[in-house]
Short mmCIF file of C-alpha atoms and ligand atoms in Angstrom, two decimals:
data_model
loop_
_atom_site.label_atom_id
_atom_site.label_comp_id
_atom_site.label_asym_id
_atom_site.label_seq_id
_atom_site.Cartn_x
_atom_site.Cartn_y
_atom_site.Cartn_z
CA UNK A 1 -80.50 63.84 -95.08
CA UNK A 2 -79.48 62.96 -91.55
CA UNK A 3 -75.84 62.25 -92.32
CA UNK A 4 -74.66 65.12 -94.46
CA UNK A 5 -74.42 67.79 -91.76
CA UNK A 6 -73.40 65.74 -88.77
CA UNK A 7 -71.17 63.28 -90.61
CA UNK A 8 -69.00 66.05 -92.01
CA UNK A 9 -68.11 66.97 -88.45
CA UNK A 10 -66.49 63.65 -87.74
CA UNK A 11 -64.88 62.77 -91.01
CA UNK A 12 -63.35 64.24 -94.13
CA UNK A 13 -62.47 63.04 -97.58
CA UNK A 14 -58.94 62.00 -96.53
CA UNK A 15 -60.25 60.09 -93.53
CA UNK A 16 -62.98 58.57 -95.67
CA UNK A 17 -60.37 57.30 -98.12
CA UNK A 18 -58.11 56.01 -95.33
CA UNK A 19 -60.90 53.75 -94.12
CA UNK A 20 -60.99 51.82 -97.40
CA UNK A 21 -59.32 48.47 -97.81
CA UNK A 22 -59.69 44.75 -98.25
CA UNK A 23 -60.26 43.05 -94.89
CA UNK A 24 -59.44 39.51 -93.82
CA UNK A 25 -61.40 37.97 -90.95
CA UNK A 26 -59.26 35.82 -88.67
CA UNK A 27 -60.90 33.33 -86.32
CA UNK A 28 -57.92 33.54 -84.00
CA UNK A 29 -57.97 30.02 -82.55
CA UNK A 30 -58.03 28.49 -86.04
CA UNK A 31 -55.50 30.60 -87.95
CA UNK A 32 -51.94 29.97 -86.80
CA UNK A 33 -50.22 28.66 -83.67
CA UNK A 34 -47.12 30.62 -82.75
CA UNK A 35 -46.47 28.98 -79.39
CA UNK A 36 -46.62 25.28 -80.10
CA UNK A 37 -49.69 24.28 -78.13
CA UNK A 38 -51.84 23.64 -81.20
CA UNK A 39 -54.13 26.62 -80.64
CA UNK A 40 -54.08 29.67 -82.87
CA UNK A 41 -52.79 32.82 -81.17
CA UNK A 42 -51.55 36.37 -81.75
CA UNK A 43 -47.93 35.21 -82.13
CA UNK A 44 -49.08 32.95 -84.98
CA UNK A 45 -50.68 35.90 -86.76
CA UNK A 46 -47.53 38.01 -86.32
CA UNK A 47 -45.40 35.22 -87.78
CA UNK A 48 -47.69 34.88 -90.80
CA UNK A 49 -48.26 38.53 -91.63
CA UNK A 50 -46.12 38.16 -94.75
CA UNK A 51 -48.68 35.73 -96.14
CA UNK A 52 -51.38 38.40 -95.70
CA UNK A 53 -49.33 41.38 -96.88
CA UNK A 54 -45.54 41.66 -96.75
CA UNK A 55 -45.69 45.44 -97.05
CA UNK A 56 -43.72 45.43 -100.29
CA UNK A 57 -45.85 46.38 -103.32
CA UNK A 58 -43.23 44.89 -105.68
CA UNK A 59 -43.62 41.34 -104.39
CA UNK A 60 -46.79 39.68 -105.63
CA UNK A 61 -46.80 36.35 -103.82
CA UNK A 62 -48.63 37.74 -100.76
CA UNK A 63 -52.40 38.13 -100.54
CA UNK A 64 -52.25 41.93 -100.29
CA UNK A 65 -55.05 42.54 -97.78
CA UNK A 66 -54.94 45.89 -95.99
CA UNK A 67 -57.10 45.15 -92.96
CA UNK A 68 -57.58 42.41 -90.38
CA UNK A 69 -60.66 41.68 -88.31
CA UNK A 70 -59.82 39.57 -85.27
CA UNK A 71 -62.64 37.58 -83.66
CA UNK A 72 -62.73 38.08 -79.84
CA UNK A 73 -59.38 37.75 -78.08
CA UNK A 74 -60.55 38.39 -74.50
CA UNK A 75 -60.72 35.83 -71.68
CA UNK A 76 -63.86 33.73 -72.07
CA UNK A 77 -65.16 30.32 -71.00
CA UNK A 78 -65.99 29.31 -74.61
CA UNK A 79 -63.73 28.39 -77.54
CA UNK A 80 -65.31 31.11 -79.73
CA UNK A 81 -65.02 33.83 -77.04
CA UNK A 82 -68.16 35.75 -78.00
CA UNK A 83 -68.93 35.86 -74.25
CA UNK A 84 -66.31 37.93 -72.48
CA UNK A 85 -65.23 37.75 -68.83
CA UNK A 86 -62.59 40.52 -68.94
CA UNK A 87 -62.63 43.24 -71.58
CA UNK A 88 -59.21 44.58 -70.56
CA UNK A 89 -57.16 41.44 -71.13
CA UNK A 90 -56.09 39.01 -73.79
CA UNK A 91 -57.02 35.39 -73.13
CA UNK A 92 -53.78 33.66 -72.02
CA UNK A 93 -54.42 31.00 -74.65
CA UNK A 94 -54.27 33.72 -77.32
CA UNK A 95 -51.36 35.73 -75.95
CA UNK A 96 -50.68 38.91 -74.03
CA UNK A 97 -51.35 42.62 -74.32
CA UNK A 98 -47.73 42.99 -75.45
CA UNK A 99 -48.37 40.50 -78.25
CA UNK A 100 -51.38 42.55 -79.28
CA UNK A 101 -49.40 45.79 -79.41
CA UNK A 102 -46.65 44.04 -81.38
CA UNK A 103 -49.20 42.66 -83.82
CA UNK A 104 -50.64 46.11 -84.41
CA UNK A 105 -47.19 47.61 -84.90
CA UNK A 106 -46.07 44.88 -87.30
CA UNK A 107 -49.36 45.12 -89.20
CA UNK A 108 -49.10 48.89 -89.51
CA UNK A 109 -45.55 48.61 -90.86
CA UNK A 110 -47.03 46.51 -93.71
CA UNK A 111 -49.94 48.85 -94.42
CA UNK A 112 -52.47 46.65 -92.64
CA UNK A 113 -55.06 48.07 -90.23
CA UNK A 114 -56.32 45.93 -87.35
CA UNK A 115 -59.88 45.92 -86.07
CA UNK A 116 -61.24 43.72 -83.31
CA UNK A 117 -64.57 42.33 -82.30
CA UNK A 118 -66.29 44.39 -79.62
CA UNK A 119 -68.92 42.12 -78.08
CA UNK A 120 -70.92 44.36 -75.77
CA UNK A 121 -74.56 43.45 -76.28
CA UNK A 122 -73.92 40.92 -73.53
CA UNK A 123 -71.17 39.64 -71.28
CA UNK A 124 -70.38 36.10 -70.24
CA UNK A 125 -72.49 34.83 -67.34
CA UNK A 126 -69.08 34.27 -65.69
CA UNK A 127 -68.16 37.96 -65.96
CA UNK A 128 -67.51 39.33 -62.44
CA UNK A 129 -70.20 41.99 -63.03
CA UNK A 130 -72.84 39.33 -63.58
CA UNK A 131 -71.58 37.05 -60.82
CA UNK A 132 -71.85 39.90 -58.34
CA UNK A 133 -75.22 41.01 -59.75
CA UNK A 134 -76.60 37.53 -59.04
CA UNK A 135 -75.06 37.23 -55.59
CA UNK A 136 -76.17 40.61 -54.28
CA UNK A 137 -79.38 42.31 -55.46
CA UNK A 138 -78.08 45.54 -53.90
CA UNK A 139 -74.83 45.47 -55.84
CA UNK A 140 -74.26 48.38 -58.24
CA UNK A 141 -73.74 45.71 -60.89
CA UNK A 142 -77.32 44.45 -60.49
CA UNK A 143 -78.58 47.20 -62.79
CA UNK A 144 -75.88 46.40 -65.39
CA UNK A 145 -78.23 43.65 -66.51
CA UNK A 146 -81.94 43.32 -67.30
CA UNK A 147 -84.18 41.64 -64.69
CA UNK A 148 -87.77 40.50 -64.96
CA UNK A 149 -90.33 42.35 -62.85
CA UNK A 150 -94.00 41.64 -62.10
CA UNK A 151 -95.09 42.68 -65.59
CA UNK A 152 -92.59 40.52 -67.46
CA UNK A 153 -93.77 37.51 -69.40
CA UNK A 154 -90.92 35.15 -68.60
CA UNK A 155 -92.15 32.73 -71.26
CA UNK A 156 -91.42 35.34 -73.93
CA UNK A 157 -89.72 33.96 -77.03
CA UNK A 158 -87.00 35.71 -79.01
CA UNK A 159 -86.73 36.24 -82.77
CA UNK A 160 -85.49 32.66 -83.33
CA UNK A 161 -88.12 31.06 -81.07
CA UNK A 162 -85.67 30.81 -78.17
CA UNK A 163 -86.29 31.51 -74.47
CA UNK A 164 -84.93 34.93 -73.56
CA UNK A 165 -85.61 35.00 -69.79
CA UNK A 166 -83.38 32.74 -67.73
CA UNK A 167 -83.59 31.84 -64.03
CA UNK A 168 -81.03 33.07 -61.50
CA UNK A 169 -82.14 32.14 -57.99
CA UNK A 170 -85.70 33.40 -57.64
CA UNK A 171 -85.27 35.96 -60.41
CA UNK A 172 -85.02 35.95 -64.18
CA UNK A 173 -82.57 37.86 -66.37
CA UNK A 174 -82.70 38.69 -70.07
CA UNK A 175 -80.27 36.90 -72.38
CA UNK A 176 -81.18 37.12 -76.05
CA UNK A 177 -78.77 34.47 -77.35
CA UNK A 178 -78.59 31.98 -74.46
CA UNK A 179 -78.33 31.87 -70.67
CA UNK A 180 -74.51 32.08 -70.86
CA UNK A 181 -74.80 35.56 -72.43
CA UNK A 182 -76.77 37.95 -70.19
CA UNK A 183 -77.62 41.18 -72.06
CA UNK A 184 -76.23 44.43 -70.71
CA UNK A 185 -78.66 47.16 -69.69
CA UNK A 186 -78.00 50.20 -71.87
CA UNK A 187 -80.54 52.27 -69.97
CA UNK A 188 -77.91 52.41 -67.25
CA UNK A 189 -75.49 55.30 -67.90
CA UNK A 190 -72.79 53.42 -65.96
CA UNK A 191 -72.93 50.61 -68.52
CA UNK A 192 -72.56 53.10 -71.35
CA UNK A 193 -69.59 54.69 -69.57
CA UNK A 194 -67.98 51.25 -69.06
CA UNK A 195 -68.25 50.39 -72.76
CA UNK A 196 -66.72 53.69 -73.80
CA UNK A 197 -63.85 53.11 -71.36
CA UNK A 198 -63.24 49.66 -72.86
CA UNK A 199 -63.10 51.15 -76.35
CA UNK A 200 -60.69 53.82 -75.11
CA UNK A 201 -58.42 51.17 -73.63
CA UNK A 202 -58.11 49.30 -76.93
CA UNK A 203 -57.62 52.51 -78.92
CA UNK A 204 -54.70 53.17 -76.57
CA UNK A 205 -53.35 49.71 -77.43
CA UNK A 206 -53.33 50.77 -81.09
CA UNK A 207 -56.47 49.21 -82.52
CA UNK A 208 -57.78 50.86 -85.73
CA UNK A 209 -61.44 50.08 -85.27
CA UNK A 210 -64.11 47.74 -84.07
CA UNK A 211 -66.46 45.16 -85.50
CA UNK A 212 -69.60 45.65 -83.45
CA UNK A 213 -71.26 42.35 -82.67
CA UNK A 214 -75.08 42.13 -82.55
CA UNK A 215 -75.33 45.91 -82.99
CA UNK A 216 -79.10 45.85 -83.60
CA UNK A 217 -79.85 43.93 -80.42
CA UNK A 218 -78.54 46.48 -77.93
CA UNK A 219 -82.03 47.16 -76.59
CA UNK A 220 -84.48 44.38 -75.90
CA UNK A 221 -87.07 44.03 -78.63
CA UNK A 222 -84.61 45.60 -81.07
CA UNK A 223 -85.74 49.19 -80.66
CA UNK A 224 -83.77 50.82 -83.47
CA UNK A 225 -84.27 54.47 -82.46
CA UNK A 226 -82.81 53.84 -79.02
CA UNK A 227 -79.99 51.77 -80.47
CA UNK A 228 -79.09 54.67 -82.75
CA UNK A 229 -78.96 57.10 -79.84
CA UNK A 230 -76.50 54.82 -78.04
CA UNK A 231 -74.37 54.03 -81.08
CA UNK A 232 -74.14 57.71 -82.03
CA UNK A 233 -72.97 58.45 -78.49
CA UNK A 234 -70.39 55.67 -78.83
CA UNK A 235 -69.31 56.80 -82.31
CA UNK A 236 -68.89 60.41 -81.20
CA UNK A 237 -66.79 59.31 -78.24
CA UNK A 238 -64.40 56.98 -80.08
CA UNK A 239 -64.07 59.44 -82.95
CA UNK A 240 -63.05 62.14 -80.49
CA UNK A 241 -60.19 59.85 -79.41
CA UNK A 242 -59.24 58.66 -82.89
CA UNK A 243 -60.71 60.61 -85.82
CA UNK A 244 -60.02 57.88 -88.39
CA UNK A 245 -61.42 54.99 -86.36
CA UNK A 246 -63.28 52.46 -88.51
CA UNK A 247 -66.56 50.99 -87.27
CA UNK A 248 -68.25 48.08 -89.02
CA UNK A 249 -71.38 46.54 -87.57
CA UNK A 250 -73.24 43.28 -87.69
CA UNK A 251 -76.85 44.16 -88.53
CA UNK A 252 -78.06 40.86 -89.92
CA UNK A 253 -81.17 41.99 -91.74
CA UNK A 254 -82.47 43.44 -94.98
CA UNK A 255 -81.08 46.66 -96.44
CA UNK A 256 -83.93 48.89 -95.25
CA UNK A 257 -83.23 47.79 -91.66
CA UNK A 258 -79.48 48.09 -92.15
CA UNK A 259 -79.59 51.57 -93.77
CA UNK A 260 -80.35 53.64 -90.61
CA UNK A 261 -77.24 52.16 -88.94
CA UNK A 262 -75.17 54.13 -91.44
CA UNK A 263 -76.03 57.17 -89.31
CA UNK A 264 -73.71 55.62 -86.69
CA UNK A 265 -71.23 53.36 -88.50
CA UNK A 266 -68.85 53.54 -91.45
CA UNK A 267 -69.88 50.09 -92.64
CA UNK A 268 -72.43 47.35 -92.11
CA UNK A 269 -71.98 43.85 -93.47
CA UNK A 270 -74.20 43.38 -96.52
CA UNK A 271 -75.79 40.01 -95.71
CA UNK A 272 -78.50 40.35 -98.35
CA UNK A 273 -75.99 41.00 -101.11
CA UNK A 274 -73.88 38.01 -100.03
CA UNK A 275 -76.87 35.77 -100.53
CA UNK A 276 -77.60 37.22 -103.99
CA UNK A 277 -74.00 36.83 -105.16
CA UNK A 278 -73.91 33.16 -104.14
CA UNK A 279 -77.28 32.48 -105.77
CA UNK A 280 -76.23 34.18 -109.00
CA UNK A 281 -72.88 32.47 -109.43
CA UNK A 282 -74.37 29.11 -108.46
CA UNK A 283 -77.15 29.32 -111.04
CA UNK A 284 -75.14 31.12 -113.72
CA UNK A 285 -77.88 33.77 -113.94
CA UNK A 286 -77.54 37.29 -112.61
CA UNK A 287 -80.39 38.20 -110.26
CA UNK A 288 -79.67 41.87 -110.99
CA UNK A 289 -76.74 42.35 -108.63
CA UNK A 290 -75.53 45.72 -109.92
CA UNK A 291 -79.00 47.26 -109.65
CA UNK A 292 -79.51 45.78 -106.19
CA UNK A 293 -76.21 47.27 -105.03
CA UNK A 294 -77.14 50.66 -106.49
CA UNK A 295 -80.51 50.46 -104.71
CA UNK A 296 -78.85 49.61 -101.40
CA UNK A 297 -76.46 52.52 -101.80
CA UNK A 298 -79.32 54.94 -102.42
CA UNK A 299 -80.82 53.73 -99.12
CA UNK A 300 -77.51 53.99 -97.24
CA UNK A 301 -76.79 57.48 -98.63
CA UNK A 302 -79.97 58.77 -96.99
CA UNK A 303 -78.23 58.28 -93.65
CA UNK A 304 -74.63 59.13 -94.49
CA UNK A 305 -72.79 60.39 -97.56
CA UNK A 306 -69.71 58.61 -96.14
CA UNK A 307 -71.18 55.12 -96.12
CA UNK A 308 -68.79 52.31 -97.08
CA UNK A 309 -70.62 49.13 -98.04
CA UNK A 310 -69.11 45.89 -96.68
CA UNK A 311 -69.59 43.13 -99.25
CA UNK A 312 -68.59 39.61 -98.28
CA UNK A 313 -69.58 36.03 -99.08
CA UNK A 314 -69.78 34.28 -95.71
CA UNK A 315 -68.48 34.65 -92.16
CA UNK A 316 -67.89 32.43 -89.11
CA UNK A 317 -71.65 31.96 -88.59
CA UNK A 318 -72.42 30.70 -92.08
CA UNK A 319 -71.78 27.65 -94.25
CA UNK A 320 -68.51 28.10 -96.11
CA UNK A 321 -68.50 29.34 -99.69
CA UNK A 322 -66.86 26.24 -101.15
CA UNK A 323 -69.43 24.00 -99.48
CA UNK A 324 -72.17 25.99 -101.21
CA UNK A 325 -70.52 26.36 -104.62
CA UNK A 326 -68.43 23.16 -104.80
CA UNK A 327 -66.41 24.12 -107.89
CA UNK A 328 -63.19 26.10 -108.05
CA UNK A 329 -64.26 28.11 -111.11
CA UNK A 330 -67.58 29.04 -109.47
CA UNK A 331 -65.76 30.09 -106.30
CA UNK A 332 -63.51 32.26 -108.47
CA UNK A 333 -66.59 33.94 -109.97
CA UNK A 334 -67.98 34.71 -106.51
CA UNK A 335 -64.65 36.25 -105.56
CA UNK A 336 -64.47 38.28 -108.78
CA UNK A 337 -67.91 39.70 -108.14
CA UNK A 338 -67.54 40.93 -104.61
CA UNK A 339 -63.92 42.02 -105.00
CA UNK A 340 -64.94 44.40 -107.82
CA UNK A 341 -67.94 45.96 -106.04
CA UNK A 342 -67.82 49.21 -104.05
CA UNK A 343 -66.98 49.17 -100.34
CA UNK A 344 -64.66 47.17 -98.14
CA UNK A 345 -64.69 43.47 -99.06
CA UNK A 346 -64.33 41.10 -96.10
CA UNK A 347 -62.68 37.74 -96.78
CA UNK A 348 -63.27 34.97 -94.25
CA UNK A 349 -60.01 33.13 -93.53
CA UNK A 350 -59.76 29.95 -95.61
CA UNK A 351 -62.18 31.23 -98.24
CA UNK A 352 -59.21 32.10 -100.44
CA UNK A 353 -58.06 28.47 -100.50
CA UNK A 354 -61.55 27.01 -100.80
CA UNK A 355 -61.93 25.51 -97.34
CA UNK A 356 -65.22 23.74 -96.71
CA UNK A 357 -67.50 23.53 -93.65
CA UNK A 358 -71.23 23.33 -92.99
CA UNK A 359 -73.62 22.64 -90.13
CA UNK A 360 -72.34 23.00 -86.57
CA UNK A 361 -70.45 26.26 -85.98
CA UNK A 362 -67.17 24.45 -85.27
CA UNK A 363 -67.26 23.02 -88.80
CA UNK A 364 -67.17 26.55 -90.23
CA UNK A 365 -64.14 27.41 -88.09
CA UNK A 366 -61.77 24.56 -88.87
CA UNK A 367 -57.99 24.99 -88.61
CA UNK A 368 -56.61 27.07 -91.48
CA UNK A 369 -54.82 24.73 -93.87
CA UNK A 370 -51.28 25.96 -94.28
CA UNK A 371 -49.94 22.58 -95.45
CA UNK A 372 -50.93 19.57 -97.47
CA UNK A 373 -50.28 17.48 -94.34
CA UNK A 374 -48.90 19.46 -91.43
CA UNK A 375 -46.05 21.74 -90.45
CA UNK A 376 -44.98 24.51 -88.07
CA UNK A 377 -47.69 26.96 -87.05
CA UNK A 378 -50.57 24.71 -88.03
CA UNK A 379 -53.53 25.16 -85.64
CA UNK A 380 -54.92 21.88 -84.44
CA UNK A 381 -57.66 23.27 -82.25
CA UNK A 382 -59.94 20.52 -83.56
CA UNK A 383 -59.37 17.76 -86.05
CA UNK A 384 -60.53 18.71 -89.52
CA UNK A 385 -63.49 16.80 -90.83
CA UNK A 386 -64.31 18.93 -93.88
CA UNK A 387 -60.82 19.78 -95.04
CA UNK A 388 -59.18 16.38 -95.23
CA UNK A 389 -59.08 13.52 -97.68
CA UNK A 390 -59.95 14.12 -101.30
CA UNK A 391 -60.76 17.73 -100.70
CA UNK A 392 -57.72 19.21 -99.07
CA UNK A 393 -57.12 22.83 -99.89
CA UNK A 394 -53.92 24.35 -98.56
CA UNK A 395 -51.69 27.37 -98.96
CA UNK A 396 -48.76 25.06 -99.67
CA UNK A 397 -50.66 23.36 -102.48
CA UNK A 398 -51.86 26.57 -104.14
CA UNK A 399 -49.32 29.32 -103.59
CA UNK A 400 -47.16 28.50 -106.61
CA UNK A 401 -50.07 27.59 -108.91
CA UNK A 402 -51.19 30.47 -111.13
CA UNK A 403 -54.55 28.77 -111.74
CA UNK A 404 -55.35 28.29 -108.05
CA UNK A 405 -58.14 29.99 -106.15
CA UNK A 406 -55.50 31.57 -103.91
CA UNK A 407 -53.74 33.14 -106.91
CA UNK A 408 -57.11 34.43 -108.14
CA UNK A 409 -57.78 36.18 -104.83
CA UNK A 410 -54.26 37.58 -104.78
CA UNK A 411 -54.57 38.98 -108.33
CA UNK A 412 -57.94 40.63 -107.68
CA UNK A 413 -56.99 42.09 -104.29
CA UNK A 414 -53.78 43.56 -105.67
CA UNK A 415 -55.65 44.95 -108.70
CA UNK A 416 -58.24 46.56 -106.42
CA UNK A 417 -55.67 48.03 -104.06
CA UNK A 418 -53.69 49.51 -106.95
CA UNK A 419 -56.67 51.14 -108.69
CA UNK A 420 -58.44 54.11 -107.08
CA UNK A 421 -61.57 53.66 -109.18
CA UNK A 422 -62.01 50.05 -108.05
CA UNK A 423 -61.14 51.01 -104.49
CA UNK A 424 -63.28 54.11 -103.97
CA UNK A 425 -65.61 54.38 -106.96
CA UNK A 426 -69.38 54.27 -106.94
CA UNK A 427 -71.35 51.82 -109.06
CA UNK A 428 -73.43 52.50 -112.18
CA UNK A 429 -75.26 49.38 -113.44
CA UNK A 430 -75.06 48.48 -117.13
CA UNK A 431 -77.88 46.82 -119.02
CA UNK A 432 -76.02 43.96 -120.72
CA UNK A 433 -79.15 42.44 -122.35
CA UNK A 434 -77.75 39.08 -121.28
CA UNK A 435 -78.96 37.42 -118.08
CA UNK A 436 -75.67 35.58 -117.66
CA UNK A 437 -73.52 38.71 -117.66
CA UNK A 438 -73.20 41.16 -114.77
CA UNK A 439 -72.05 44.53 -116.04
CA UNK A 440 -71.36 47.79 -114.27
CA UNK A 441 -69.22 50.89 -114.36
CA UNK A 442 -67.19 52.06 -111.38
CA UNK A 443 -66.66 55.83 -111.25
CA UNK A 444 -64.29 57.92 -109.16
CA UNK A 445 -63.19 61.52 -109.69
CA UNK A 446 -64.15 61.56 -113.37
CA UNK A 447 -62.51 58.22 -114.15
CA UNK A 448 -64.32 55.05 -115.15
CA UNK A 449 -63.67 51.33 -115.06
CA UNK A 450 -66.00 48.99 -116.94
CA UNK A 451 -66.56 45.59 -115.34
CA UNK A 452 -68.10 42.47 -116.91
CA UNK A 453 -68.57 39.06 -115.30
CA UNK A 454 -69.84 36.12 -117.32
CA UNK A 455 -71.43 33.81 -114.76
CA UNK A 456 -72.32 31.07 -117.27
CA UNK A 457 -70.22 28.04 -118.09
CA UNK A 458 -70.58 28.89 -121.79
CA UNK A 459 -69.40 31.83 -123.95
CA UNK A 460 -71.70 34.84 -123.83
CA UNK A 461 -72.14 37.83 -126.12
CA UNK A 462 -72.54 41.41 -124.99
CA UNK A 463 -73.22 44.51 -127.06
CA UNK A 464 -73.49 47.79 -125.29
CA UNK A 465 -73.31 51.56 -125.95
CA UNK A 466 -70.04 52.85 -124.54
CA UNK A 467 -69.50 56.53 -125.33
CA UNK A 468 -66.09 57.25 -123.84
CA UNK A 469 -63.45 59.90 -124.61
CA UNK A 470 -60.97 57.29 -125.81
CA UNK A 471 -61.29 53.62 -126.75
CA UNK A 472 -61.47 51.27 -123.78
CA UNK A 473 -58.44 49.13 -122.96
CA UNK A 474 -57.99 45.98 -120.89
CA UNK A 475 -57.22 46.46 -117.22
CA UNK A 476 -57.83 42.84 -116.20
CA UNK A 477 -58.93 39.66 -117.89
CA UNK A 478 -59.01 36.08 -116.70
CA UNK A 479 -60.37 34.35 -119.82
CA UNK A 480 -59.90 34.37 -123.59
CA UNK A 481 -62.26 37.13 -124.67
CA UNK A 482 -62.85 38.58 -128.15
CA UNK A 483 -64.06 42.17 -128.01
CA UNK A 484 -63.95 45.49 -129.84
CA UNK A 485 -64.79 49.05 -128.91
CA UNK A 486 -65.48 51.22 -131.96
CA UNK A 487 -67.74 54.22 -132.64
CA UNK A 488 -69.20 54.10 -129.17
CA UNK A 489 -70.17 50.44 -129.42
CA UNK A 490 -68.62 47.79 -127.19
CA UNK A 491 -69.11 44.31 -128.62
CA UNK A 492 -67.65 41.14 -127.32
CA UNK A 493 -67.69 37.50 -126.60
CA UNK A 494 -66.88 36.64 -122.99
CA UNK A 495 -65.22 33.37 -122.07
CA UNK A 496 -67.13 31.01 -119.71
CA UNK A 497 -67.06 31.93 -115.99
CA UNK A 498 -64.63 34.77 -116.43
CA UNK A 499 -64.25 38.50 -116.03
CA UNK A 500 -63.18 41.37 -118.24
CA UNK A 501 -62.33 44.78 -116.78
CA UNK A 502 -61.71 47.75 -119.07
CA UNK A 503 -60.66 51.33 -118.54
CA1 CA B 601 -50.89 28.65 -79.46
CA1 CA B 602 -46.31 42.36 -101.62
CA1 CA B 603 -79.35 43.61 -75.88
#
């Protein structure tokens, strides 16, 4: 086991526990405008922290998330900012370094940790390093990037059929995603030193961790062994500065490819699981989610005993959940599933109110709908095309409605955050003998929680051996269920598209 010896050096059970929480991904430009120019910014997030978590466990009208992931906030020529021109600044459109420090402080006072995107596979082609590298072949920045030589096939195609070599004068440079994003050269120790310095800077500003963009693409041709050497070097460095730093990576691939990255990172987004959850709730038939999760975890544990899975439904690169599922009750089921699984769930902003969006990336990043029409703080970075008219989800329209999707998210997040077994526990699949019912046990420090989700739009029966020390009781229920637990036998009828959690 690669992880067990080395991992223990850089973490401990207390640190492991401190890294757990429910995260909320904010696409900064779309979330909230605090400065009146119609573009989302850091001030807008600060002003709306009470919506996310007011820091008071006795009030229940806030969402209750305990972590934020901010998409890139650095200066950049694009609206999405995944191509950075200055890693040490905040884009003026988004705010200032002081705003960032204030956001972190205000978030911490509410029990919210803040992580930020670290986009270092590539820079912007407008980054001064790249500009100088192009202008002067003798510049020290030339070797920050990857240049074609006599042996290079400049017609090489990347994994999505795209051109990866792009002309600059008489030369060609490597840019996996597009010509505006030249890849950095991680064979150059000066590049590695620069990236560590950037991370140090943001740790000094108070950040709690990083979401590592395109983590598997660090070396051309996706050489995983070399990527691991670099990421372990990075992990060791940032952990030496901040022992409880949380690292979650984008490794958009199947679980056997993802698993080795647990040698470097606390978490990796579970793309494969997201797909299975959406397929299952959409069809009403479980594809075997609990067993799949258990299988993934066996793979992850080979690389680190401290792995924290990162279940989610969709992110800023994918069609929105409500556009895939279309029905409020089905969207509730999807939420119930991933918010009761092990790991750190990541909610994409707007998912909790059922925002829609498909196709072009901008459609998946529409302004967060605070109001039925409009009001202070509303981002207007683009006019909504998916979230207007008949389908108009909003916080204003849902916050006081106990049957709303927003209330459902709030209830499940608060349940999870208040229950150590749901928060930290591992998963043991249950054989429910019913293809419509997902069943599993969560276990933590000798305690158990029994979870059942009926994905079908009809009542479903379950009958299962449940040898427990005392009869099971209801922890959570969002349907009218009829069930008994006697003589080690749990029998019940589950209401359509609903969940029952026992302890
Ligand atoms: Ca603004
Ligand atoms: Ca509260
Ligand atoms: Ca790369």
